[in-house]
Short mmCIF file of N, CA and C and ligand atoms in Angstrom, two decimals:
data_model
loop_
_atom_site.label_atom_id
_atom_site.label_comp_id
_atom_site.label_asym_id
_atom_site.label_seq_id
_atom_site.Cartn_x
_atom_site.Cartn_y
_atom_site.Cartn_z
N UNK V 38 176.85 54.58 80.15
CA UNK V 38 177.77 54.06 78.88
C UNK V 38 176.97 53.45 77.61
N UNK V 39 176.04 52.77 78.12
CA UNK V 39 175.21 52.02 77.18
C UNK V 39 174.29 53.35 76.49
N UNK V 40 173.75 53.77 77.18
CA UNK V 40 172.60 55.14 77.03
C UNK V 40 173.62 56.21 76.22
N UNK V 41 174.97 56.81 76.78
CA UNK V 41 175.77 57.31 75.63
C UNK V 41 175.96 57.12 74.14
N UNK V 42 175.75 55.72 74.09
CA UNK V 42 176.31 55.11 72.75
C UNK V 42 175.08 55.13 71.94
N UNK V 43 173.90 55.22 72.35
CA UNK V 43 172.56 55.02 72.10
C UNK V 43 172.51 56.48 71.37
N UNK V 44 172.55 57.30 72.10
CA UNK V 44 172.50 58.98 71.71
C UNK V 44 173.30 59.24 70.53
N UNK V 45 175.02 58.98 70.80
CA UNK V 45 175.53 58.98 69.70
C UNK V 45 175.23 58.39 68.39
N UNK V 46 174.66 57.05 68.51
CA UNK V 46 174.47 56.48 66.83
C UNK V 46 173.07 57.62 66.61
N UNK V 47 172.05 57.58 67.51
CA UNK V 47 171.10 58.57 66.70
C UNK V 47 171.38 59.78 66.28
N UNK V 48 172.78 60.43 66.94
CA UNK V 48 172.70 61.77 66.56
C UNK V 48 173.56 61.71 64.97
N UNK V 49 174.54 60.49 64.78
CA UNK V 49 175.26 60.34 63.71
C UNK V 49 173.88 60.12 62.64
N UNK V 50 172.84 59.32 62.66
CA UNK V 50 171.78 59.15 61.90
C UNK V 50 171.19 60.61 61.61
N UNK V 51 170.91 61.18 62.52
CA UNK V 51 170.41 62.62 62.36
C UNK V 51 171.38 63.36 61.24
N UNK V 52 172.58 63.52 61.88
CA UNK V 52 173.33 64.19 60.92
C UNK V 52 173.45 63.71 59.42
N UNK V 53 173.39 62.34 58.97
CA UNK V 53 173.53 61.84 57.91
C UNK V 53 172.48 61.98 56.90
N UNK V 54 171.57 62.04 57.74
CA UNK V 54 170.24 61.84 56.86
C UNK V 54 170.00 63.45 56.51
N UNK V 55 170.31 64.57 57.29
CA UNK V 55 170.09 65.78 57.14
C UNK V 55 171.40 66.32 56.06
N UNK V 56 172.15 65.62 55.68
CA UNK V 56 173.49 65.90 54.82
C UNK V 56 172.70 65.21 53.53
N UNK V 57 172.36 64.39 53.37
CA UNK V 57 171.41 63.75 52.29
C UNK V 57 170.39 64.57 51.83
N UNK V 58 169.99 65.18 52.90
CA UNK V 58 168.29 65.99 52.07
C UNK V 58 169.35 67.46 51.58
N UNK V 59 170.48 67.82 52.08
CA UNK V 59 170.78 68.84 51.93
C UNK V 59 171.62 68.47 50.17
N UNK V 60 171.85 67.56 49.97
CA UNK V 60 172.50 66.85 48.64
C UNK V 60 171.22 67.39 47.55
N UNK V 61 170.16 66.60 48.27
CA UNK V 61 168.97 66.48 47.25
C UNK V 61 168.64 68.06 46.93
N UNK V 62 168.43 68.69 47.71
CA UNK V 62 168.04 69.95 47.50
C UNK V 62 168.86 70.90 46.65
N UNK V 63 170.13 70.65 46.63
CA UNK V 63 171.33 71.11 45.96
C UNK V 63 171.19 70.46 44.39
N UNK V 64 170.58 69.44 44.40
CA UNK V 64 170.59 69.39 42.85
C UNK V 64 170.35 70.16 42.01
N UNK V 65 170.82 70.27 40.66
CA UNK V 65 170.12 71.43 39.73
C UNK V 65 170.65 70.74 38.40
N UNK V 66 169.99 70.79 37.18
CA UNK V 66 170.51 70.76 36.00
C UNK V 66 170.43 72.28 35.44
N UNK V 67 171.53 72.13 34.69
CA UNK V 67 171.81 73.74 33.88
C UNK V 67 172.40 73.30 32.45
N UNK V 68 171.96 74.21 31.57
CA UNK V 68 172.47 74.26 30.16
C UNK V 68 172.57 75.64 29.42
N UNK V 69 173.32 75.90 28.40
CA UNK V 69 173.10 76.86 27.53
C UNK V 69 172.35 76.61 26.22
N UNK V 70 171.55 77.42 26.15
CA UNK V 70 170.93 77.37 24.67
C UNK V 70 171.46 78.08 23.65
N UNK V 71 171.63 77.34 22.70
CA UNK V 71 172.22 78.00 21.32
C UNK V 71 171.52 77.67 20.08
N UNK V 72 171.73 78.98 19.29
CA UNK V 72 170.60 79.04 18.16
C UNK V 72 171.21 77.86 17.11
N UNK V 73 170.00 77.49 16.26
CA UNK V 73 170.52 76.38 15.37
C UNK V 73 170.36 76.94 13.94
N UNK V 74 170.91 76.56 12.96
CA UNK V 74 170.98 77.05 11.50
C UNK V 74 171.19 78.55 11.21
N UNK V 75 172.57 79.13 12.10
CA UNK V 75 172.14 80.37 11.76
C UNK V 75 171.65 81.63 12.72
N UNK V 76 170.70 80.56 13.71
CA UNK V 76 170.30 81.81 14.49
C UNK V 76 170.82 82.24 15.54
N UNK V 77 170.54 83.24 15.94
CA UNK V 77 171.56 84.33 16.84
C UNK V 77 170.86 84.00 18.14
N UNK V 78 169.74 83.18 18.25
CA UNK V 78 169.39 83.16 19.82
C UNK V 78 170.24 82.52 20.94
N UNK V 79 170.15 82.82 22.10
CA UNK V 79 171.03 82.02 22.90
C UNK V 79 170.70 82.46 24.02
N UNK V 80 170.74 81.59 25.04
CA UNK V 80 170.56 82.14 26.55
C UNK V 80 170.68 80.67 27.57
N UNK V 81 169.97 80.78 28.44
CA UNK V 81 170.46 79.61 29.47
C UNK V 81 169.24 79.12 30.00
N UNK V 82 169.25 77.86 31.03
CA UNK V 82 168.21 77.11 31.49
C UNK V 82 168.66 76.61 32.46
N UNK V 83 167.76 76.68 33.86
CA UNK V 83 167.92 75.48 34.53
C UNK V 83 166.87 75.05 35.39
N UNK V 84 167.15 73.71 35.42
CA UNK V 84 165.81 73.02 36.19
C UNK V 84 166.47 72.64 37.50
N UNK V 85 165.34 72.77 38.35
CA UNK V 85 165.65 72.40 39.99
C UNK V 85 164.28 72.02 40.35
N UNK V 86 164.11 71.58 42.08
CA UNK V 86 163.07 70.86 42.53
C UNK V 86 162.41 71.92 42.87
N UNK V 87 160.77 71.96 42.67
CA UNK V 87 160.01 73.18 42.83
C UNK V 87 159.74 72.91 44.56
N UNK V 88 159.02 74.14 44.76
CA UNK V 88 158.72 74.36 46.43
C UNK V 88 157.87 73.36 46.90
N UNK V 89 156.72 72.80 46.21
CA UNK V 89 156.16 71.79 46.31
C UNK V 89 156.60 70.47 46.00
N UNK V 90 156.11 69.22 47.09
CA UNK V 90 156.84 67.81 46.76
C UNK V 90 156.19 67.59 45.19
N UNK V 91 157.30 66.63 44.41
CA UNK V 91 157.19 66.31 43.55
C UNK V 91 156.49 67.34 42.38
N UNK V 92 157.53 68.35 42.33
CA UNK V 92 157.23 69.18 40.92
C UNK V 92 158.76 69.86 41.09
N UNK V 93 158.99 70.19 39.66
CA UNK V 93 160.11 70.46 39.28
C UNK V 93 160.14 71.91 38.53
N UNK V 94 160.93 73.10 39.01
CA UNK V 94 160.77 74.27 38.21
C UNK V 94 161.65 74.51 37.03
N UNK V 95 161.41 75.23 36.00
CA UNK V 95 162.46 75.01 34.70
C UNK V 95 162.29 76.50 34.62
N UNK V 96 163.44 77.26 34.40
CA UNK V 96 164.06 78.79 34.23
C UNK V 96 164.40 78.82 32.98
N UNK V 97 163.85 79.47 32.20
CA UNK V 97 164.64 79.74 30.68
C UNK V 97 164.49 81.48 30.58
N UNK V 98 166.19 81.65 30.01
CA UNK V 98 166.12 83.27 29.75
C UNK V 98 167.00 82.97 28.21
N UNK V 99 166.36 84.08 27.32
CA UNK V 99 166.44 83.61 25.95
C UNK V 99 166.94 85.32 25.22
N UNK V 100 168.07 85.53 24.85
CA UNK V 100 168.29 87.05 23.94
C UNK V 100 169.00 86.58 22.50
N UNK V 101 168.86 87.68 21.91
CA UNK V 101 169.75 87.69 20.17
C UNK V 101 168.77 87.45 19.24
N UNK V 102 167.05 86.97 19.92
CA UNK V 102 166.21 86.80 18.79
C UNK V 102 166.21 88.02 17.56
N UNK V 103 165.69 87.46 16.68
CA UNK V 103 165.22 88.49 15.71
C UNK V 103 164.21 89.66 15.96
N UNK V 104 163.11 89.00 16.24
CA UNK V 104 161.96 90.33 16.45
C UNK V 104 161.21 89.51 17.75
N UNK V 105 160.43 90.57 17.92
CA UNK V 105 159.34 90.42 18.94
C UNK V 105 158.50 89.22 18.64
N UNK V 106 158.34 88.41 19.48
CA UNK V 106 157.11 87.32 19.23
C UNK V 106 157.06 86.24 20.42
N UNK V 107 156.46 85.08 20.21
CA UNK V 107 156.18 84.04 21.44
C UNK V 107 156.93 82.91 21.07
N UNK V 108 157.78 82.38 21.33
CA UNK V 108 158.89 81.18 21.22
C UNK V 108 157.98 80.02 22.08
N UNK V 109 157.31 78.81 21.77
CA UNK V 109 157.24 77.66 22.62
C UNK V 109 157.88 77.07 22.83
N UNK V 110 158.24 76.28 24.27
CA UNK V 110 159.59 75.87 24.45
C UNK V 110 159.37 74.54 25.39
N UNK V 111 159.92 73.65 25.45
CA UNK V 111 160.05 72.77 26.35
C UNK V 111 161.21 71.94 26.78
N UNK V 112 161.27 71.16 28.15
CA UNK V 112 162.51 70.14 28.38
C UNK V 112 161.81 69.25 27.38
N UNK V 113 162.75 68.20 26.80
CA UNK V 113 162.28 67.27 26.33
C UNK V 113 163.66 66.38 26.63
N UNK V 114 163.26 64.68 26.90
CA UNK V 114 163.84 63.77 26.99
C UNK V 114 164.75 63.25 26.00
N UNK V 115 166.62 62.95 26.09
CA UNK V 115 167.10 62.91 25.12
C UNK V 115 168.20 64.26 25.22
N UNK V 116 168.63 64.35 23.95
CA UNK V 116 169.52 65.27 23.77
C UNK V 116 169.55 66.06 22.71
N UNK V 117 170.01 67.45 22.20
CA UNK V 117 169.69 68.10 20.99
C UNK V 117 169.74 67.10 19.76
N UNK V 118 171.22 66.23 20.03
CA UNK V 118 171.17 65.16 18.88
C UNK V 118 170.06 64.13 18.70
N UNK V 119 169.57 63.70 19.94
CA UNK V 119 168.91 62.59 19.55
C UNK V 119 167.54 63.03 20.53
N UNK V 120 166.63 63.27 19.65
CA UNK V 120 165.29 64.03 20.28
C UNK V 120 164.53 63.08 21.08
N UNK V 121 163.76 63.52 21.66
CA UNK V 121 162.74 62.65 22.75
C UNK V 121 161.46 62.99 22.85
N UNK V 122 160.41 62.85 23.81
CA UNK V 122 159.77 63.37 24.12
C UNK V 122 159.54 64.88 25.26
N UNK V 123 158.34 65.54 24.97
CA UNK V 123 158.03 66.44 26.19
C UNK V 123 158.19 66.04 27.59
N UNK V 124 158.91 66.57 28.53
CA UNK V 124 159.50 66.25 29.77
C UNK V 124 158.10 66.90 30.59
N UNK V 125 157.40 66.18 31.28
CA UNK V 125 156.67 66.92 32.55
C UNK V 125 155.24 67.41 31.71
N UNK V 126 154.97 67.16 30.67
CA UNK V 126 153.34 67.45 30.05
C UNK V 126 153.50 68.92 29.40
N UNK V 127 153.12 68.80 28.11
CA UNK V 127 153.07 70.27 27.68
C UNK V 127 152.60 71.26 28.10
N UNK V 128 151.53 70.76 28.78
CA UNK V 128 150.53 72.24 29.34
C UNK V 128 151.50 73.00 30.27
N UNK V 129 152.21 72.45 30.76
CA UNK V 129 152.98 73.09 32.09
C UNK V 129 153.64 74.60 31.39
N UNK V 130 154.06 74.60 30.18
CA UNK V 130 154.99 75.49 29.70
C UNK V 130 154.32 76.47 28.88
N UNK V 131 154.67 78.10 29.15
CA UNK V 131 154.12 78.63 28.41
C UNK V 131 155.07 79.47 27.70
N UNK V 132 154.63 79.78 26.58
CA UNK V 132 155.94 80.49 25.42
C UNK V 132 156.59 81.31 26.06
N UNK V 133 157.58 81.55 25.61
CA UNK V 133 158.44 82.61 25.66
C UNK V 133 158.10 83.98 25.16
N UNK V 134 158.04 85.16 25.57
CA UNK V 134 157.27 86.02 24.77
C UNK V 134 158.87 87.03 24.73
N UNK V 135 159.24 87.30 23.49
CA UNK V 135 160.33 87.87 23.41
C UNK V 135 159.66 89.45 22.96
N UNK V 136 160.79 90.42 23.69
CA UNK V 136 160.32 91.63 23.59
C UNK V 136 161.21 92.44 22.38
N UNK V 137 160.67 93.54 22.03
CA UNK V 137 161.12 94.43 20.82
C UNK V 137 163.02 94.20 20.78
N UNK V 138 163.75 94.05 22.02
CA UNK V 138 164.94 93.89 22.03
C UNK V 138 165.24 92.40 21.64
N UNK V 139 164.39 91.27 21.55
CA UNK V 139 164.92 89.95 20.88
C UNK V 139 164.97 89.05 22.17
N UNK V 140 164.78 89.95 23.55
CA UNK V 140 164.90 88.62 24.77
C UNK V 140 163.38 88.53 25.26
N UNK V 141 163.64 87.54 26.05
CA UNK V 141 162.78 87.16 26.87
C UNK V 141 163.03 85.88 28.01
N UNK V 142 162.17 85.78 28.88
CA UNK V 142 161.95 84.45 29.63
C UNK V 142 160.84 84.07 30.17
N UNK V 143 161.18 82.85 30.63
CA UNK V 143 159.89 81.95 30.99
C UNK V 143 160.19 81.03 32.15
N UNK V 144 159.17 80.43 32.67
CA UNK V 144 159.28 79.67 33.87
C UNK V 144 158.08 78.88 34.13
N UNK V 145 158.47 77.23 33.99
CA UNK V 145 157.45 75.78 34.05
C UNK V 145 157.46 75.40 35.39
N UNK V 146 156.42 75.20 36.07
CA UNK V 146 156.38 74.31 36.82
C UNK V 146 155.85 72.90 36.52
N UNK V 147 156.75 71.99 36.14
CA UNK V 147 156.18 70.52 36.11
C UNK V 147 155.68 69.73 37.23
N UNK V 148 154.40 68.96 36.70
CA UNK V 148 154.09 68.11 37.91
C UNK V 148 154.95 66.53 38.18
N UNK V 149 156.13 66.86 38.04
CA UNK V 149 156.76 65.62 38.42
C UNK V 149 158.13 66.15 39.05
N UNK V 150 158.51 64.88 39.84
CA UNK V 150 159.62 65.43 40.79
C UNK V 150 160.64 65.55 39.88
N UNK V 151 161.87 66.30 40.23
CA UNK V 151 163.30 66.49 39.55
C UNK V 151 164.00 65.19 39.53
N UNK V 152 164.22 64.67 38.08
CA UNK V 152 164.89 63.74 37.91
C UNK V 152 166.30 64.00 38.40
N UNK V 153 166.95 62.63 38.81
CA UNK V 153 168.40 62.76 38.88
C UNK V 153 169.07 61.81 37.99
N UNK V 154 168.24 61.05 37.10
CA UNK V 154 169.18 60.35 36.21
C UNK V 154 168.23 60.57 34.78
N UNK V 155 168.86 60.26 33.76
CA UNK V 155 168.55 60.72 32.33
C UNK V 155 169.56 61.21 32.04
N UNK V 156 168.50 61.92 30.33
CA UNK V 156 169.30 62.75 29.58
C UNK V 156 167.98 63.70 29.20
N UNK V 157 168.39 65.11 29.42
CA UNK V 157 167.01 66.04 29.21
C UNK V 157 167.64 67.29 28.23
N UNK V 158 166.84 68.28 27.49
CA UNK V 158 167.55 69.30 26.86
C UNK V 158 166.20 70.25 26.94
N UNK V 159 166.72 71.18 26.01
CA UNK V 159 165.58 72.21 26.26
C UNK V 159 165.47 72.30 24.76
N UNK V 160 164.24 72.83 24.08
CA UNK V 160 164.21 73.05 22.93
C UNK V 160 163.39 74.42 22.52
N UNK V 161 163.54 75.18 21.79
CA UNK V 161 162.94 76.05 21.46
C UNK V 161 162.15 76.26 19.83
N UNK V 162 160.97 76.30 19.94
CA UNK V 162 160.55 76.06 18.69
C UNK V 162 159.78 77.11 17.61
N UNK V 163 159.89 77.15 16.72
CA UNK V 163 159.60 78.33 15.57
C UNK V 163 158.65 79.35 16.16
N UNK V 164 157.05 78.36 16.45
CA UNK V 164 156.10 79.33 16.65
C UNK V 164 155.24 78.12 17.11
N UNK V 165 153.96 79.03 17.57
CA UNK V 165 153.00 77.57 18.10
C UNK V 165 152.38 76.80 16.48
N UNK V 166 152.61 77.70 15.53
CA UNK V 166 152.05 77.00 14.08
C UNK V 166 153.08 76.43 13.22
N UNK V 167 154.36 76.64 13.88
CA UNK V 167 155.67 75.81 12.98
C UNK V 167 156.47 75.05 14.25
N UNK V 168 155.63 74.06 14.91
CA UNK V 168 156.47 73.54 16.23
C UNK V 168 157.67 72.44 15.61
N UNK V 169 157.30 71.96 14.70
CA UNK V 169 158.38 71.28 14.01
C UNK V 169 159.63 71.91 13.82
N UNK V 170 159.78 73.31 13.64
CA UNK V 170 161.09 73.59 13.24
C UNK V 170 161.77 74.27 14.61
N UNK V 171 162.95 73.58 15.01
CA UNK V 171 163.71 74.01 16.20
C UNK V 171 164.63 75.40 15.94
N UNK V 172 164.51 76.22 16.50
CA UNK V 172 165.29 77.24 16.24
C UNK V 172 166.35 77.24 17.24
N UNK V 173 166.28 76.84 18.53
CA UNK V 173 167.50 76.63 19.34
C UNK V 173 167.55 75.87 20.26
N UNK V 174 168.61 75.16 20.81
CA UNK V 174 168.38 73.78 21.56
C UNK V 174 169.56 74.08 22.61
N UNK V 175 169.32 73.62 23.68
CA UNK V 175 170.73 73.22 24.74
C UNK V 175 170.33 71.96 25.27
N UNK V 176 171.42 71.24 25.95
CA UNK V 176 171.48 70.33 26.64
C UNK V 176 171.48 70.22 28.24
N UNK V 177 171.07 69.72 28.96
CA UNK V 177 171.10 70.05 30.29
C UNK V 177 172.07 69.03 31.00
N UNK V 178 172.63 69.74 31.69
CA UNK V 178 173.91 68.99 32.64
C UNK V 178 173.37 68.94 33.94
N UNK V 179 173.42 67.61 34.96
CA UNK V 179 173.04 67.75 36.37
C UNK V 179 174.64 68.40 37.04
N UNK V 180 174.67 69.16 38.04
CA UNK V 180 175.64 69.49 38.62
C UNK V 180 176.24 68.88 39.77
N UNK V 181 177.34 68.82 39.97
CA UNK V 181 177.63 67.45 40.48
C UNK V 181 177.08 68.09 42.10
CU1 CU Q 371 159.45 71.17 22.48
#
C-alpha cells in the first residue's frame, strides 16, 4: 500500500516535469517585418531556443526589397516604437544577402538563453555604412 503510493507520487512528478519541459521547448517568439517610410520590404522572423543550452536561434526572411545588396539586422530590446539595444551581441548577426529578386534570409545563433519575458523587435538597417537608417521593423510576440 505504502509502496504503491510512493510509486504513484514519483510517476506524477515525472509527468509534470516532462510537461513543463515540453512547454519550454515549444516557446517561440515571432513577428512580421514591415517596411518603413514607404519601403516595400516585408518579411517574417522567429526566435526560439537553440540546439545548444543557453543559445537562441533567430530566423529572418525578407522580400520586396528594391535591389540586391546586404541588409544588416538584429533583434533589439524594446519595440519598433521604443528602440533599445541589440540583443545577444552584434557579432552573432550576419547581414541578409538580398538577391536580384529583392528577397533574402538569414539566421543567427545568439549566445544567450531564449528570453521568456521582456520586449523584443527586429530591425533591418539600410546598410553597413548607414546603420542609423532603419528600413524595416517588426515587433516580436511570444507564442502562448
Ligand atoms: Cu539593429
